[in-house]
CSV table of C-alpha atoms in Angstrom, one decimal:
chain,number,residue,atom,x,y,z
A,6,MET,CA,6.0,207.1,15.1
A,7,TYR,CA,8.5,206.9,17.8
A,8,GLN,CA,9.2,209.3,20.5
A,9,GLU,CA,12.8,208.4,20.4
A,10,PRO,CA,14.0,207.3,16.9
A,11,TRP,CA,16.8,205.2,17.9
A,12,LYS,CA,14.5,202.7,19.8
A,13,ASN,CA,12.3,200.2,18.4
A,14,TYR,CA,9.5,199.1,20.8
A,15,PHE,CA,8.4,196.3,18.7
A,16,PHE,CA,11.7,194.5,18.4
A,17,PRO,CA,13.8,195.1,21.5
A,18,ALA,CA,17.6,194.6,21.0
A,19,LYS,CA,19.1,191.4,22.4
A,20,PRO,CA,21.6,191.8,25.1
A,21,MET,CA,25.2,191.5,23.9
A,22,LEU,CA,26.9,188.5,25.7
A,23,LEU,CA,30.7,189.4,26.0
A,24,GLU,CA,33.1,186.7,26.3
A,25,ASP,CA,35.5,186.4,29.3
A,26,ARG,CA,38.3,188.8,28.8
A,27,TRP,CA,40.9,185.8,29.1
A,28,ILE,CA,39.2,184.0,26.4
A,29,GLN,CA,39.4,187.1,24.2
A,30,MET,CA,43.0,187.4,24.8
A,31,ARG,CA,43.7,183.9,24.1
A,32,LYS,CA,41.8,184.1,20.8
A,33,ILE,CA,43.8,187.3,19.9
A,34,SER,CA,47.2,185.8,20.9
A,35,GLN,CA,46.7,182.8,18.7
A,36,GLU,CA,46.7,185.3,15.7
A,37,THR,CA,49.2,187.9,16.8
A,38,LEU,CA,51.8,186.2,19.2
A,39,SER,CA,54.5,183.8,18.8
A,40,LEU,CA,54.2,180.3,20.3
A,41,PRO,CA,56.5,181.0,23.5
A,42,ALA,CA,54.5,184.1,24.0
A,43,GLN,CA,51.4,182.3,24.0
A,44,PHE,CA,52.7,180.0,26.6
A,45,LYS,CA,53.4,182.9,28.7
A,46,LEU,CA,49.9,184.2,28.4
A,47,GLU,CA,48.7,180.7,29.7
A,48,TRP,CA,51.0,181.4,32.8
A,49,ILE,CA,49.1,184.8,33.4
A,50,ILE,CA,45.7,183.3,32.7
A,51,PHE,CA,46.3,180.5,35.3
A,52,TYR,CA,47.8,182.9,37.7
A,53,HIS,CA,44.7,185.1,37.7
A,54,THR,CA,42.1,182.3,37.5
A,55,VAL,CA,43.0,178.6,38.9
A,56,GLY,CA,46.1,179.9,40.6
A,57,GLU,CA,44.3,182.5,42.6
A,58,GLU,CA,47.2,184.9,42.1
A,59,ASN,CA,49.6,182.6,43.9
A,60,ALA,CA,52.9,182.8,42.0
A,61,THR,CA,54.3,179.7,43.7
A,62,LYS,CA,51.3,177.6,42.7
A,63,THR,CA,51.5,178.8,39.1
A,64,ALA,CA,55.3,178.3,39.0
A,65,SER,CA,55.0,174.7,40.4
A,66,HIS,CA,52.2,173.9,37.8
A,67,PHE,CA,54.2,174.9,34.9
A,68,GLY,CA,57.5,173.9,36.1
A,69,ILE,CA,59.1,177.2,36.1
A,70,SER,CA,60.7,179.4,38.8
A,71,ARG,CA,58.8,182.0,40.9
A,72,LYS,CA,61.4,184.6,39.6
A,73,THR,CA,60.3,183.8,36.1
A,74,MET,CA,56.6,184.0,36.9
A,75,HIS,CA,57.1,187.5,38.6
A,76,LYS,CA,59.1,188.8,35.8
A,77,TRP,CA,56.4,188.1,33.1
A,78,ARG,CA,53.5,189.0,35.4
A,79,ILE,CA,55.1,192.5,36.0
A,80,ARG,CA,55.9,192.9,32.3
A,81,PHE,CA,52.4,191.8,31.1
A,82,ASN,CA,50.0,194.5,29.7
A,83,GLU,CA,46.5,193.7,28.8
A,84,ARG,CA,46.3,196.4,26.3
A,85,ASN,CA,49.5,195.2,24.5
A,86,LEU,CA,49.9,191.5,24.3
A,87,LYS,CA,53.3,192.0,22.6
A,88,SER,CA,54.6,192.8,25.9
A,89,LEU,CA,54.9,189.0,26.3
A,90,GLU,CA,57.3,188.6,23.4
A,91,GLU,CA,61.1,188.3,24.1
A,92,ARG,CA,63.1,191.6,23.8
A,93,ASP,CA,66.1,192.0,21.9
A,94,ARG,CA,69.0,190.9,24.2
A,95,ALA,CA,71.9,192.2,21.8
A,96,PRO,CA,74.2,194.7,23.4
A,97,LYS,CA,73.4,198.4,22.6
A,98,HIS,CA,77.1,199.3,22.5
A,99,THR,CA,79.3,196.6,20.8
A,100,ARG,CA,83.0,196.6,21.0
A,101,THR,CA,84.6,198.4,18.1
A,102,TRP,CA,88.2,198.3,16.6
A,103,GLU,CA,90.3,200.2,19.0
A,104,VAL,CA,93.7,200.1,17.2
A,105,SER,CA,94.5,203.3,15.3
A,106,HIS,CA,95.9,203.2,11.7
A,107,LEU,CA,99.2,204.5,13.0
A,108,GLU,CA,99.5,201.7,15.6
A,109,GLU,CA,98.5,199.1,12.9
A,110,ASP,CA,101.3,200.3,10.5
A,111,ARG,CA,103.8,200.2,13.2
A,112,VAL,CA,103.0,196.9,14.6
A,113,MET,CA,103.0,195.4,11.0
A,114,ALA,CA,106.3,196.7,10.4
A,115,LEU,CA,107.8,195.3,13.5
A,116,ARG,CA,106.1,191.9,12.9
A,117,LYS,CA,107.3,191.6,9.4
A,118,ARG,CA,110.9,192.5,10.7
A,119,TYR,CA,110.8,190.2,13.8
A,120,LEU,CA,108.4,187.3,12.4
A,121,LYS,CA,109.3,184.8,15.2
A,122,TYR,CA,108.8,187.4,18.0
A,123,GLY,CA,105.7,187.2,20.2
A,124,LYS,CA,103.4,189.8,21.3
A,125,LYS,CA,105.4,190.6,24.6
A,126,LYS,CA,108.6,191.0,22.8
A,127,LEU,CA,107.1,193.3,20.2
A,128,LYS,CA,105.6,195.4,23.0
A,129,VAL,CA,109.0,196.2,24.4
A,130,LEU,CA,110.5,196.9,20.9
A,131,TYR,CA,107.5,199.0,20.0
A,132,GLU,CA,107.9,201.2,23.1
A,133,GLN,CA,111.6,201.4,22.6
A,134,GLU,CA,111.4,202.5,19.0
A,135,TYR,CA,108.3,204.7,18.8
A,136,HIS,CA,108.3,205.8,22.5
A,137,ALA,CA,104.6,205.2,22.9
A,138,PRO,CA,102.7,202.7,24.9
A,139,ILE,CA,100.9,199.8,23.5
A,140,THR,CA,99.1,196.7,24.9
A,141,THR,CA,99.9,193.2,23.9
A,142,TRP,CA,96.1,192.7,23.2
A,143,LYS,CA,96.3,195.3,20.5
A,144,ILE,CA,99.5,193.6,19.0
A,145,GLU,CA,97.7,190.3,19.0
A,146,ARG,CA,94.7,191.6,17.2
A,147,VAL,CA,96.9,193.2,14.5
A,148,ILE,CA,98.6,189.9,14.0
A,149,ARG,CA,95.3,188.0,13.9
A,150,ARG,CA,93.7,190.5,11.6
A,151,TYR,CA,96.4,190.3,8.8
A,152,HIS,CA,97.4,186.8,9.5
A,153,LEU,CA,101.1,187.9,10.2
A,154,TYR,CA,102.3,184.2,11.1
A,155,PRO,CA,105.7,182.6,10.1
A,156,ASP,CA,103.8,179.7,8.6
A,157,PRO,CA,100.1,180.6,7.9
A,158,VAL,CA,99.2,177.1,6.4
A,159,ARG,CA,100.5,175.4,9.7
A,160,HIS,CA,98.6,178.0,11.8
A,161,ALA,CA,95.4,177.2,10.0
A,162,LYS,CA,95.8,173.5,10.5
A,163,CYS,CA,96.5,173.9,14.3
A,164,LEU,CA,93.2,176.4,14.5
A,165,HIS,CA,91.3,173.6,12.8
A,166,ARG,CA,92.5,170.9,15.0
A,167,GLU,CA,91.7,173.2,18.1
A,168,ARG,CA,88.1,173.8,16.9
A,169,THR,CA,87.7,170.0,16.1
A,170,ARG,CA,88.8,169.1,19.6
A,171,ARG,CA,86.4,171.4,21.3
A,172,LYS,CA,83.6,170.2,19.1
A,173,ASN,CA,84.2,166.6,19.9
A,174,LEU,CA,84.1,166.6,23.6
A,175,VAL,CA,85.2,163.3,25.0
A,176,VAL,CA,83.9,161.4,28.0
A,177,ARG,CA,86.7,160.9,30.6
A,178,ILE,CA,87.1,157.6,32.7
A,179,THR,CA,86.8,159.6,35.8
A,180,GLU,CA,83.2,160.5,34.8
A,181,VAL,CA,82.2,156.8,34.6
A,182,PRO,CA,80.5,155.2,37.7
A,183,LYS,CA,82.0,151.9,38.9
A,184,PRO,CA,80.6,149.1,37.0
A,185,THR,CA,78.4,146.5,38.7
A,186,THR,CA,77.8,144.0,35.8
A,187,PHE,CA,80.3,141.9,33.7
A,188,GLY,CA,81.3,143.5,30.3
A,189,HIS,CA,80.1,147.1,31.0
A,190,LEU,CA,83.6,148.6,31.0
A,191,TRP,CA,86.6,147.0,29.1
A,192,HIS,CA,90.1,148.9,29.3
A,193,ILE,CA,92.1,148.5,25.9
A,194,ASP,CA,95.6,149.5,25.3
A,195,ALA,CA,98.5,148.8,22.8
A,196,ILE,CA,102.1,147.8,23.8
A,197,ILE,CA,104.5,149.0,21.0
A,198,LEU,CA,107.7,146.9,20.7
A,199,TRP,CA,110.7,146.7,18.5
A,200,TRP,CA,111.5,143.0,17.9
A,201,TYR,CA,115.1,142.7,16.5
A,202,GLY,CA,114.5,145.6,13.9
A,203,ARG,CA,110.8,144.8,13.4
A,204,ARG,CA,107.9,146.5,14.7
A,205,ARG,CA,105.5,144.5,16.8
A,206,VAL,CA,102.3,145.6,18.9
A,207,ILE,CA,100.4,143.6,21.5
A,208,PHE,CA,97.0,144.9,21.8
A,209,THR,CA,95.6,144.0,25.3
A,210,ALA,CA,92.2,144.4,27.2
A,211,ILE,CA,91.0,143.7,30.6
A,212,GLU,CA,87.5,143.7,31.9
A,213,ASP,CA,87.1,146.2,34.9
A,214,LEU,CA,84.9,144.1,37.3
A,215,THR,CA,86.3,140.5,36.9
A,216,LYS,CA,89.9,141.4,35.6
A,217,ILE,CA,89.6,138.9,32.8
A,218,GLY,CA,92.4,139.8,30.3
A,219,TYR,CA,92.9,139.2,26.4
A,220,ALA,CA,95.8,140.0,24.3
A,221,ARG,CA,96.9,139.6,20.5
A,222,VAL,CA,100.1,140.3,18.5
A,223,TYR,CA,99.8,142.5,15.4
A,224,GLY,CA,102.4,143.9,12.9
A,225,SER,CA,101.7,147.6,13.6
A,226,ASN,CA,99.6,149.7,15.7
A,227,ALA,CA,97.2,150.8,12.8
A,228,SER,CA,93.5,151.6,13.6
A,229,LEU,CA,92.4,148.8,11.4
A,230,HIS,CA,94.3,146.3,13.6
A,231,ALA,CA,92.7,147.9,16.8
A,232,ALA,CA,89.4,147.5,15.2
A,233,ASP,CA,90.1,143.8,14.3
A,234,PHE,CA,91.1,143.3,18.0
A,235,LEU,CA,88.0,144.9,19.3
A,236,LYS,CA,85.7,142.7,17.0
A,237,ARG,CA,87.6,139.5,18.1
A,238,LEU,CA,87.3,140.5,21.8
A,239,ARG,CA,83.6,141.2,21.3
A,240,TYR,CA,83.1,137.7,19.7
A,241,LEU,CA,84.9,136.1,22.7
A,242,VAL,CA,82.7,137.6,25.3
A,243,ASP,CA,79.5,137.1,23.4
A,244,GLY,CA,79.0,140.8,22.6
A,245,LYS,CA,79.1,141.9,26.3
A,246,ILE,CA,81.0,145.2,25.7
A,247,ASP,CA,79.1,148.5,26.6
A,248,LEU,CA,82.0,150.9,27.0
A,249,SER,CA,85.6,151.0,25.6
A,250,HIS,CA,88.3,152.8,27.7
A,251,GLN,CA,91.5,153.8,25.9
A,252,ASP,CA,94.0,156.6,25.8
A,253,ASN,CA,94.2,159.2,23.1
A,254,GLY,CA,96.6,157.3,20.8
A,255,SER,CA,96.0,157.3,17.2
A,256,GLU,CA,95.6,153.6,16.9
A,257,PHE,CA,92.2,154.3,18.7
A,258,LYS,CA,90.9,156.6,15.9
A,259,GLY,CA,89.7,156.2,12.4
A,260,ALA,CA,88.7,152.5,11.9
A,261,PHE,CA,88.4,151.9,15.6
A,262,GLU,CA,86.0,154.7,16.1
A,263,GLU,CA,83.8,153.4,13.1
A,264,ALA,CA,83.9,149.9,14.7
A,265,CYS,CA,82.7,151.2,17.9
A,266,GLN,CA,79.8,153.1,16.3
A,267,MET,CA,78.8,150.1,14.2
A,268,LEU,CA,78.8,147.8,17.1
A,269,GLY,CA,77.2,150.2,19.4
A,270,ILE,CA,80.0,150.5,21.8
A,271,GLY,CA,80.5,153.7,23.7
A,272,GLN,CA,84.1,155.3,24.1
A,273,VAL,CA,85.6,156.8,27.3
A,274,PHE,CA,89.2,158.1,27.5
A,275,SER,CA,92.1,158.5,29.9
A,276,ARG,CA,93.1,161.8,31.0
A,277,VAL,CA,96.3,163.2,29.4
A,278,ARG,CA,99.5,161.7,30.8
A,279,THR,CA,97.7,160.0,33.6
A,280,PRO,CA,98.7,156.1,33.5
A,281,THR,CA,96.9,155.7,36.9
A,282,ASP,CA,93.5,156.0,35.0
A,283,ASN,CA,94.2,152.6,33.5
A,284,ALA,CA,96.3,151.2,36.3
A,285,ALA,CA,94.9,147.5,36.1
A,286,LEU,CA,95.7,147.2,32.2
A,287,GLU,CA,99.1,148.8,32.7
A,288,ARG,CA,99.8,146.0,35.2
A,289,PHE,CA,98.6,143.5,32.8
A,290,ASN,CA,100.8,144.7,30.2
A,291,TRP,CA,103.8,144.3,32.5
A,292,THR,CA,102.6,140.7,33.2
A,293,VAL,CA,102.4,139.9,29.5
A,294,GLN,CA,105.9,141.0,28.9
A,295,ASP,CA,107.4,139.7,32.0
A,296,GLU,CA,105.7,136.3,32.4
A,297,TRP,CA,105.1,135.4,28.8
A,298,LEU,CA,107.2,137.3,26.3
A,299,SER,CA,110.6,137.2,28.2
A,300,LEU,CA,110.2,133.4,28.7
A,301,SER,CA,108.6,132.6,25.4
A,302,GLU,CA,110.6,130.3,23.1
A,303,THR,CA,108.3,131.4,20.0
A,304,GLY,CA,108.8,135.1,20.3
A,305,LEU,CA,107.4,137.6,18.0
A,306,ASP,CA,109.1,136.7,14.8
A,307,ASP,CA,106.1,134.9,13.3
A,308,ILE,CA,102.9,136.7,14.2
A,309,PRO,CA,100.6,133.6,13.9
A,310,SER,CA,102.8,131.4,15.9
A,311,ALA,CA,103.3,134.1,18.4
A,312,ASN,CA,99.5,134.4,18.8
A,313,ARG,CA,99.0,130.7,19.3
A,314,ASP,CA,101.7,130.9,22.0
A,315,LEU,CA,100.1,133.8,23.7
A,316,THR,CA,96.6,132.3,23.7
A,317,GLU,CA,98.0,129.1,25.3
A,318,TRP,CA,99.7,131.2,28.0
A,319,LEU,CA,96.4,133.2,28.6
A,320,VAL,CA,94.3,130.1,29.0
A,321,GLU,CA,96.9,128.3,31.3
A,322,SER,CA,97.7,131.4,33.4
A,323,THR,CA,94.0,132.2,34.0
A,324,PRO,CA,93.2,131.0,37.6
C-alpha cells in the first residue's frame, strides 16, 4: 500500500514542539536538586538569558559576588545538574593521635608521680629520665585524654564556667554609641560598706545624658536587692530605661538579670578592672559617701531611716 512503510501519507505526523532548554532544566531541577542548588541554577539561567552573559549584572541582581557567580558558572554542567550541589568540604586527611603507647605510659607515670607539675616541668623531667625528646603538646593531650588532674571535679567546673562564658557573649560599654535621649543609658553600681560590724550596701545609679542620680540603702548586695533597686528606679523615671550598664559583680546576676528581661531592659557591662568605663558613677559614689554619709546624723544603723535621710539629701542637693 505504501512505498515507504514507516510513513503515513493520509495522517502526517505533527511537528514536535520542544521546550526551551532552560525550562526543561528548571523542571528537572525541581525533582532532582536541593533548594540551594535550584537557586544556583536560576543564577545560570539569568546569566545566559536576561543577563546577556554579564557576570556583574547577574551578581548585582541576585546580591552575590562576581567571584561566586564565576565559580558556579565554571562548575555548571548541562548534562549533570548535580554539579550545582555543594561538595563535601570535610578534610581528606584528618589529624590522628600522634602519641605512641610508650610515650603515653611514660607521661602517665610522671604525671601521677608529680600531680601538681605542669607540662613544661614534666617535659624537662621526661627528657632527663628517659633520654628521649617529647613536646609539651603531647603531654597536654595525654593529661586531657586521661583526666590526670589534681582535682577533676574542680577542673570540670572550671571548664563548664569557661564554656558558659563564651556562650553568653556580653556587650561592652565601649560598643554603645553616645546617648542622645534621656533614659537611654543608666549606669548602676553598688557601694559595699561595713558599718560598725554590720554589712550595708548603697546601690547607686546615674543617667548618662543629664547626670541625674539616685541611691538607696540595703542590707546586702544580693541580686534580689539589685532587682528591687532597678524596679524602684524604673518607677521613678516613668519607665525610661533602655540600657542598664553595670560591672560583672554577682549582685547583677540572677534576680537582676531576670528583672531586666521581664522589663525589657538591655544590659551592657564594663571591661574587667576598668573603672574609667563608669567614671561618672564612680564620682557620684564618692559624693554620696563624702557629702552625705560622712555628715549624716542618721547613719546606716536603721535602713528605713537611712533611706529617708538619703532621699532628702538627694532632693536638696539636686540643682
